[in-house]
Amino acid sequence: MHKTGRPTMIDVAADAGVSLKTVSRVVNGESGVDPAMIERVRAAVARLGYHRNSLAASLRSGNRDTIGFIAADLSNTFYMAVAAAVSQVATRERLHLVMASSEEDADLERTLALDMCQRQVGGLIVVPTAADHSYLAREVELGTPVVFLDRPGSGIPADAILLDNRGGARDAVAELLEAGHRRVAVLLDAPTIYTMAERREGVRDAFAAAGRELDPALVVEGLHTPADARDAMARLLDSADPPTAVFCTNNRLTIGALETILPRGADVAIAGFDDFELSRLLPRRIRLVDYDIADLGTRATETLLARGADPATGSHTHLVPTRLVDRGGIR
């Protein structure tokens, strides 16, 4: 008979034809177990996909569950704000929250996700770095809900909570073009990152709608830090035909561009994706693509809880809207 749900030590014992005590000793790494018995138990563990619940003892006393959140880079204020929203919902629902950062490394993401599953978290919120998440297929099959945040995943049925990256970038660049700017520079992080690819498409949409061609010489990719953007902006301003406007595709790049533009007093219109701390105190006006960061984390966590209560499979995407706002311009 096919048994649904996550396998237990009782299932392993039955499959291996040994006692529950023997399984417990093997799983917990105790000495004095016959090598042949160890092999039988390990073979059964592999067949059934059993994971030892290493958090069970700590969770029993509080009668709480645990959810995992894997961000791409917890040093980024964006992900810290999202994590705060996830934590708020978790606290409200009396859940433990385990957080980790993949550092944009697909192998590390996989290791972290599978480790959290081994600890039998009640669900996972993942900011995807890996291109394929079929490594979580068995966990999803066993009832662990997964929600992708900020970027879509692939290979498993899972919900995704995303920003309207393309629409936000399109609106920001369209506004620059409507203001009469003929030379608009674009600063991008790695175009292999989903959000960057979507924002780049939004830029192209704006140019196409205006019947204009985007000058490849004004598009600089692979900028990861404010220092990268600062240096790129300096090169653009020092070129023979400098831009009159710049669109920065994330907050770090906006900060870097400002580090070059403001000291020079350069007459360059600035638009950027993502708000950032102290943006309201800038000495000149800039336009930013803004959105409710907390809404991303809140929706992801509430979706995870809803999927856990109703584990119907499917892949549903929710887009969080963006808006253009003024920042800076203080006198």
CSV table of C-alpha atoms in Angstrom, one decimal:
chain,number,residue,atom,x,y,z
A,1,MET,CA,0.0,0.0,0.0
A,2,HIS,CA,1.3,3.5,-0.9
A,3,LYS,CA,1.8,5.6,2.1
A,4,THR,CA,1.5,9.4,1.8
A,5,GLY,CA,3.2,11.9,4.0
A,6,ARG,CA,6.8,12.1,5.3
A,7,PRO,CA,8.3,8.7,6.2
A,8,THR,CA,9.1,8.0,9.8
A,9,MET,CA,11.5,5.8,11.6
A,10,ILE,CA,8.8,3.3,12.0
A,11,ASP,CA,8.5,3.1,8.2
A,12,VAL,CA,12.3,2.7,7.9
A,13,ALA,CA,12.3,-0.1,10.4
A,14,ALA,CA,9.5,-1.9,8.5
A,15,ASP,CA,11.3,-1.5,5.2
A,16,ALA,CA,14.6,-2.6,6.6
A,17,GLY,CA,13.2,-5.5,8.6
A,18,VAL,CA,14.8,-4.3,11.8
A,19,SER,CA,13.7,-3.0,15.1
A,20,LEU,CA,12.8,0.7,15.7
A,21,LYS,CA,15.6,0.8,18.3
A,22,THR,CA,18.1,-0.3,15.7
A,23,VAL,CA,16.9,2.4,13.3
A,24,SER,CA,17.2,5.0,16.1
A,25,ARG,CA,20.7,4.0,16.9
A,26,VAL,CA,21.8,4.1,13.3
A,27,VAL,CA,20.1,7.4,12.5
A,28,ASN,CA,21.6,9.0,15.7
A,29,GLY,CA,25.1,7.7,14.9
A,30,GLU,CA,25.4,5.5,18.0
A,31,SER,CA,28.2,2.9,18.2
A,32,GLY,CA,27.9,-0.8,18.6
A,33,VAL,CA,25.5,-1.5,15.7
A,34,ASP,CA,26.3,-4.5,13.4
A,35,PRO,CA,27.6,-3.2,10.0
A,36,ALA,CA,25.1,-5.3,8.1
A,37,MET,CA,22.3,-3.7,10.0
A,38,ILE,CA,23.7,-0.3,9.3
A,39,GLU,CA,23.7,-0.9,5.6
A,40,ARG,CA,20.1,-2.3,5.7
A,41,VAL,CA,18.9,0.8,7.6
A,42,ARG,CA,20.8,3.2,5.3
A,43,ALA,CA,19.4,1.5,2.2
A,44,ALA,CA,15.9,1.9,3.6
A,45,VAL,CA,16.5,5.5,4.5
A,46,ALA,CA,17.6,6.2,0.9
A,47,ARG,CA,14.6,4.3,-0.7
A,48,LEU,CA,12.1,6.1,1.5
A,49,GLY,CA,13.7,9.6,1.5
A,50,TYR,CA,13.6,9.7,5.3
A,51,HIS,CA,15.1,12.7,7.0
A,52,ARG,CA,16.0,12.8,10.7
A,53,ASN,CA,14.1,15.5,12.5
A,54,SER,CA,16.9,17.2,14.3
A,55,LEU,CA,14.7,20.0,15.6
A,56,ALA,CA,12.0,17.8,17.0
A,57,ALA,CA,13.2,18.0,20.6
A,58,SER,CA,13.4,21.7,20.6
A,59,LEU,CA,10.0,22.1,18.9
A,60,ARG,CA,8.0,19.7,21.1
A,61,SER,CA,8.2,21.9,24.2
A,62,GLY,CA,6.9,25.0,22.4
A,63,ASN,CA,4.5,23.2,20.1
A,64,ARG,CA,5.7,25.4,17.2
A,65,ASP,CA,6.5,24.9,13.6
A,66,THR,CA,9.4,26.2,11.6
A,67,ILE,CA,9.7,27.9,8.2
A,68,GLY,CA,12.9,28.6,6.3
A,69,PHE,CA,13.8,31.7,4.3
A,70,ILE,CA,16.7,31.7,1.9
A,71,ALA,CA,17.6,35.1,0.5
A,72,ALA,CA,20.1,35.8,-2.3
A,73,ASP,CA,22.1,38.3,-0.2
A,74,LEU,CA,21.2,39.3,3.3
A,75,SER,CA,23.7,42.2,3.3
A,76,ASN,CA,21.3,43.9,0.8
A,77,THR,CA,18.9,46.2,2.6
A,78,PHE,CA,16.1,45.0,0.2
A,79,TYR,CA,16.3,41.4,1.4
A,80,MET,CA,16.7,42.5,5.1
A,81,ALA,CA,13.4,44.5,4.7
A,82,VAL,CA,11.7,41.4,3.1
A,83,ALA,CA,13.1,39.2,5.9
A,84,ALA,CA,11.7,41.6,8.5
A,85,ALA,CA,8.2,41.2,7.0
A,86,VAL,CA,8.5,37.4,6.9
A,87,SER,CA,9.6,37.5,10.5
A,88,GLN,CA,6.6,39.6,11.5
A,89,VAL,CA,4.1,37.1,10.0
A,90,ALA,CA,6.0,34.2,11.5
A,91,THR,CA,5.9,35.8,15.0
A,92,ARG,CA,2.2,36.5,14.6
A,93,GLU,CA,1.6,32.9,13.7
A,94,ARG,CA,3.9,31.6,16.5
A,95,LEU,CA,6.3,30.1,14.1
A,96,HIS,CA,10.1,29.7,14.3
A,97,LEU,CA,12.0,31.3,11.3
A,98,VAL,CA,15.3,30.1,10.1
A,99,MET,CA,17.1,32.5,7.6
A,100,ALA,CA,20.1,32.0,5.4
A,101,SER,CA,21.8,33.7,2.4
A,102,SER,CA,22.8,31.8,-0.8
A,103,GLU,CA,25.2,34.6,-1.8
A,104,GLU,CA,23.9,34.2,-5.4
A,105,ASP,CA,25.5,30.7,-5.4
A,106,ALA,CA,23.2,28.0,-6.8
A,107,ASP,CA,25.1,25.2,-5.1
A,108,LEU,CA,24.9,26.9,-1.8
A,109,GLU,CA,21.2,27.5,-2.3
A,110,ARG,CA,20.7,23.8,-2.9
A,111,THR,CA,22.7,22.8,0.2
A,112,LEU,CA,20.8,25.3,2.4
A,113,ALA,CA,17.4,24.3,1.1
A,114,LEU,CA,18.0,20.6,1.5
A,115,ASP,CA,19.5,21.1,5.0
A,116,MET,CA,16.4,23.0,6.0
A,117,CYS,CA,14.2,20.2,4.6
A,118,GLN,CA,16.3,17.6,6.6
A,119,ARG,CA,15.5,19.7,9.7
A,120,GLN,CA,11.8,19.2,8.6
A,121,VAL,CA,10.9,22.9,8.3
A,122,GLY,CA,7.2,23.4,7.7
A,123,GLY,CA,7.8,25.3,4.4
A,124,LEU,CA,10.4,27.2,2.4
A,125,ILE,CA,10.5,30.7,1.0
A,126,VAL,CA,13.3,30.9,-1.5
A,127,VAL,CA,14.8,33.7,-3.5
A,128,PRO,CA,16.1,31.6,-6.4
A,129,THR,CA,19.6,31.6,-7.7
A,130,ALA,CA,19.6,28.1,-9.1
A,131,ALA,CA,18.1,27.6,-12.6
A,132,ASP,CA,16.4,24.3,-11.7
A,133,HIS,CA,14.7,23.5,-8.4
A,134,SER,CA,13.7,19.9,-9.2
A,135,TYR,CA,16.1,18.9,-6.4
A,136,LEU,CA,13.1,19.9,-4.1
A,137,ALA,CA,10.6,17.7,-6.0
A,138,ARG,CA,10.7,14.9,-3.4
A,139,GLU,CA,10.2,17.4,-0.6
A,140,VAL,CA,7.2,19.0,-2.3
A,141,GLU,CA,5.8,15.6,-2.9
A,142,LEU,CA,6.2,14.8,0.8
A,143,GLY,CA,4.1,17.9,1.6
A,144,THR,CA,6.7,20.7,2.1
A,145,PRO,CA,5.3,23.9,0.5
A,146,VAL,CA,7.7,26.1,-1.4
A,147,VAL,CA,7.2,29.8,-2.4
A,148,PHE,CA,9.6,31.6,-4.6
A,149,LEU,CA,10.1,35.3,-3.8
A,150,ASP,CA,11.4,38.1,-6.0
A,151,ARG,CA,12.4,35.7,-8.8
A,152,PRO,CA,10.5,32.7,-10.3
A,153,GLY,CA,11.8,29.2,-9.8
A,154,SER,CA,11.4,26.1,-12.0
A,155,GLY,CA,11.1,22.4,-11.9
A,156,ILE,CA,8.5,22.1,-9.1
A,157,PRO,CA,4.9,23.3,-8.6
A,158,ALA,CA,5.3,26.4,-6.4
A,159,ASP,CA,3.8,29.8,-6.0
A,160,ALA,CA,5.8,32.9,-6.8
A,161,ILE,CA,5.6,36.5,-5.4
A,162,LEU,CA,7.3,38.9,-7.8
A,163,LEU,CA,7.6,42.6,-8.4
A,164,ASP,CA,6.4,44.1,-11.6
A,165,ASN,CA,10.0,44.7,-12.6
A,166,ARG,CA,9.4,45.1,-16.3
A,167,GLY,CA,6.5,47.6,-15.9
A,168,GLY,CA,8.4,49.7,-13.3
A,169,ALA,CA,11.5,50.0,-15.5
A,170,ARG,CA,9.3,50.8,-18.5
A,171,ASP,CA,7.5,53.6,-16.7
A,172,ALA,CA,10.7,55.2,-15.4
A,173,VAL,CA,12.5,55.2,-18.7
A,174,ALA,CA,9.4,56.3,-20.6
A,175,GLU,CA,9.2,59.3,-18.4
A,176,LEU,CA,12.8,60.2,-19.2
A,177,LEU,CA,12.2,59.9,-22.9
A,178,GLU,CA,9.0,62.0,-22.7
A,179,ALA,CA,11.0,64.7,-21.0
A,180,GLY,CA,13.1,65.0,-24.1
A,181,HIS,CA,16.2,63.1,-23.1
A,182,ARG,CA,18.0,61.8,-26.2
A,183,ARG,CA,20.9,60.0,-24.5
A,184,VAL,CA,19.7,57.8,-21.7
A,185,ALA,CA,22.3,55.6,-20.0
A,186,VAL,CA,21.3,52.3,-18.3
A,187,LEU,CA,23.3,50.7,-15.4
A,188,LEU,CA,22.7,47.0,-14.8
A,189,ASP,CA,23.8,44.2,-12.5
A,190,ALA,CA,24.3,40.8,-14.1
A,191,PRO,CA,21.8,40.3,-16.9
A,192,THR,CA,21.5,36.6,-15.9
A,193,ILE,CA,19.6,37.7,-12.8
A,194,TYR,CA,15.9,37.5,-13.4
A,195,THR,CA,15.1,40.9,-12.0
A,196,MET,CA,17.8,42.5,-14.1
A,197,ALA,CA,16.7,40.8,-17.3
A,198,GLU,CA,13.1,41.9,-16.7
A,199,ARG,CA,14.1,45.5,-16.0
A,200,ARG,CA,16.3,45.5,-19.1
A,201,GLU,CA,13.2,44.4,-21.1
A,202,GLY,CA,11.2,47.2,-19.5
A,203,VAL,CA,13.8,49.7,-20.8
A,204,ARG,CA,13.6,48.2,-24.3
A,205,ASP,CA,9.8,48.4,-24.1
A,206,ALA,CA,10.0,52.1,-23.3
A,207,PHE,CA,12.3,52.8,-26.2
A,208,ALA,CA,10.2,50.8,-28.6
A,209,ALA,CA,7.0,52.6,-27.6
A,210,ALA,CA,8.8,55.9,-28.2
A,211,GLY,CA,10.1,54.7,-31.6
A,212,ARG,CA,13.6,55.1,-30.4
A,213,GLU,CA,16.8,53.0,-30.5
A,214,LEU,CA,18.7,52.2,-27.3
A,215,ASP,CA,22.4,53.1,-27.8
A,216,PRO,CA,24.4,50.0,-26.7
A,217,ALA,CA,27.3,52.2,-25.8
A,218,LEU,CA,25.2,53.7,-23.0
A,219,VAL,CA,24.3,50.3,-21.5
A,220,VAL,CA,26.7,49.1,-18.8
A,221,GLU,CA,26.2,45.6,-17.4
A,222,GLY,CA,27.8,43.5,-14.7
A,223,LEU,CA,27.8,46.2,-12.0
A,224,HIS,CA,27.5,44.6,-8.6
A,225,THR,CA,28.5,47.3,-6.1
A,226,PRO,CA,28.1,51.1,-5.7
A,227,ALA,CA,31.8,51.4,-6.5
A,228,ASP,CA,31.2,49.6,-9.8
A,229,ALA,CA,28.4,52.1,-10.7
A,230,ARG,CA,30.4,55.1,-9.6
A,231,ASP,CA,33.3,54.2,-11.9
A,232,ALA,CA,30.9,53.3,-14.8
A,233,MET,CA,29.1,56.6,-14.4
A,234,ALA,CA,32.4,58.5,-14.4
A,235,ARG,CA,33.4,56.8,-17.7
A,236,LEU,CA,30.1,57.7,-19.3
A,237,LEU,CA,30.3,61.4,-18.2
A,238,ASP,CA,33.9,61.6,-19.5
A,239,SER,CA,33.0,60.2,-22.9
A,240,ALA,CA,32.8,62.3,-26.0
A,241,ASP,CA,29.0,62.2,-26.1
A,242,PRO,CA,27.9,61.8,-22.4
A,243,PRO,CA,24.3,60.9,-21.4
A,244,THR,CA,21.8,63.5,-20.2
A,245,ALA,CA,19.9,60.9,-18.1
A,246,VAL,CA,20.6,57.6,-16.4
A,247,PHE,CA,18.4,54.8,-15.3
A,248,CYS,CA,19.9,52.6,-12.5
A,249,THR,CA,18.3,49.2,-12.1
A,250,ASN,CA,18.8,48.8,-8.4
A,251,ASN,CA,19.4,50.9,-5.3
A,252,ARG,CA,23.1,50.1,-5.0
A,253,LEU,CA,23.7,51.3,-8.6
A,254,THR,CA,21.7,54.5,-8.0
A,255,ILE,CA,23.9,55.2,-4.9
A,256,GLY,CA,27.0,54.7,-7.0
A,257,ALA,CA,25.9,56.9,-9.8
A,258,LEU,CA,25.0,59.6,-7.3
A,259,GLU,CA,28.6,59.4,-5.9
A,260,THR,CA,29.9,60.5,-9.3
A,261,ILE,CA,27.1,62.9,-10.4
A,262,LEU,CA,26.6,65.0,-7.2
A,263,PRO,CA,30.2,66.0,-6.6
A,264,ARG,CA,30.6,67.1,-10.3
A,265,GLY,CA,27.3,68.9,-10.3
A,266,ALA,CA,26.6,67.1,-13.6
A,267,ASP,CA,23.4,68.0,-15.4
A,268,VAL,CA,22.1,64.4,-15.6
A,269,ALA,CA,18.5,63.4,-14.8
A,270,ILE,CA,18.5,60.3,-12.5
A,271,ALA,CA,15.9,57.6,-12.2
A,272,GLY,CA,16.4,54.3,-10.3
A,273,PHE,CA,14.7,51.1,-9.3
A,274,ASP,CA,14.3,50.7,-5.5
A,275,ASP,CA,14.1,53.3,-2.8
A,276,PHE,CA,16.9,53.5,-0.3
A,277,GLU,CA,17.8,55.0,3.1
A,278,LEU,CA,18.1,58.8,3.2
A,279,SER,CA,16.9,59.2,-0.4
A,280,ARG,CA,14.6,62.0,0.8
A,281,LEU,CA,17.7,64.0,2.0
A,282,LEU,CA,19.4,64.2,-1.4
A,283,PRO,CA,20.2,67.7,-2.5
A,284,ARG,CA,18.5,67.2,-5.9
A,285,ARG,CA,15.4,65.6,-7.1
A,286,ILE,CA,15.5,62.0,-8.4
A,287,ARG,CA,12.8,59.6,-9.5
A,288,LEU,CA,12.5,56.2,-8.1
A,289,VAL,CA,10.5,53.0,-8.8
A,290,ASP,CA,9.0,52.3,-5.5
A,291,TYR,CA,6.8,49.5,-4.1
A,292,ASP,CA,5.7,48.0,-0.8
A,293,ILE,CA,8.7,45.8,0.3
A,294,ALA,CA,6.8,44.5,3.3
A,295,ASP,CA,4.0,43.4,1.0
A,296,LEU,CA,6.5,41.0,-0.8
A,297,GLY,CA,7.5,39.3,2.5
A,298,THR,CA,4.0,39.3,3.9
A,299,ARG,CA,2.4,37.8,0.8
A,300,ALA,CA,5.1,35.2,0.5
A,301,THR,CA,4.7,34.0,4.1
A,302,GLU,CA,0.9,34.1,4.0
A,303,THR,CA,0.9,32.2,0.7
A,304,LEU,CA,3.2,29.6,2.2
A,305,LEU,CA,0.9,29.1,5.2
A,306,ALA,CA,-2.1,28.9,2.9
A,307,ARG,CA,-0.4,26.3,0.7
A,308,GLY,CA,0.6,24.3,3.8
A,309,ALA,CA,-3.1,24.3,4.9
A,310,ASP,CA,-4.3,23.4,1.4
A,311,PRO,CA,-1.5,21.5,-0.3
A,312,ALA,CA,-3.1,21.5,-3.8
A,313,THR,CA,-0.3,21.6,-6.3
A,314,GLY,CA,0.1,24.4,-8.8
A,315,SER,CA,2.2,27.4,-9.8
A,316,HIS,CA,0.5,30.7,-9.2
A,317,THR,CA,2.3,34.0,-9.7
A,318,HIS,CA,1.3,37.3,-7.9
A,319,LEU,CA,2.8,40.6,-9.2
A,320,VAL,CA,3.3,43.3,-6.6
A,321,PRO,CA,2.8,46.7,-8.4
A,322,THR,CA,5.3,49.5,-8.6
A,323,ARG,CA,4.9,53.3,-8.7
A,324,LEU,CA,7.2,56.3,-9.5
A,325,VAL,CA,8.0,58.6,-6.6
A,326,ASP,CA,10.0,61.8,-6.1
A,327,ARG,CA,12.9,61.8,-3.7
A,328,GLY,CA,15.4,64.4,-2.7
A,329,GLY,CA,15.3,68.0,-3.9
A,330,ILE,CA,15.8,69.5,-0.4
A,331,ARG,CA,17.0,73.0,-0.1
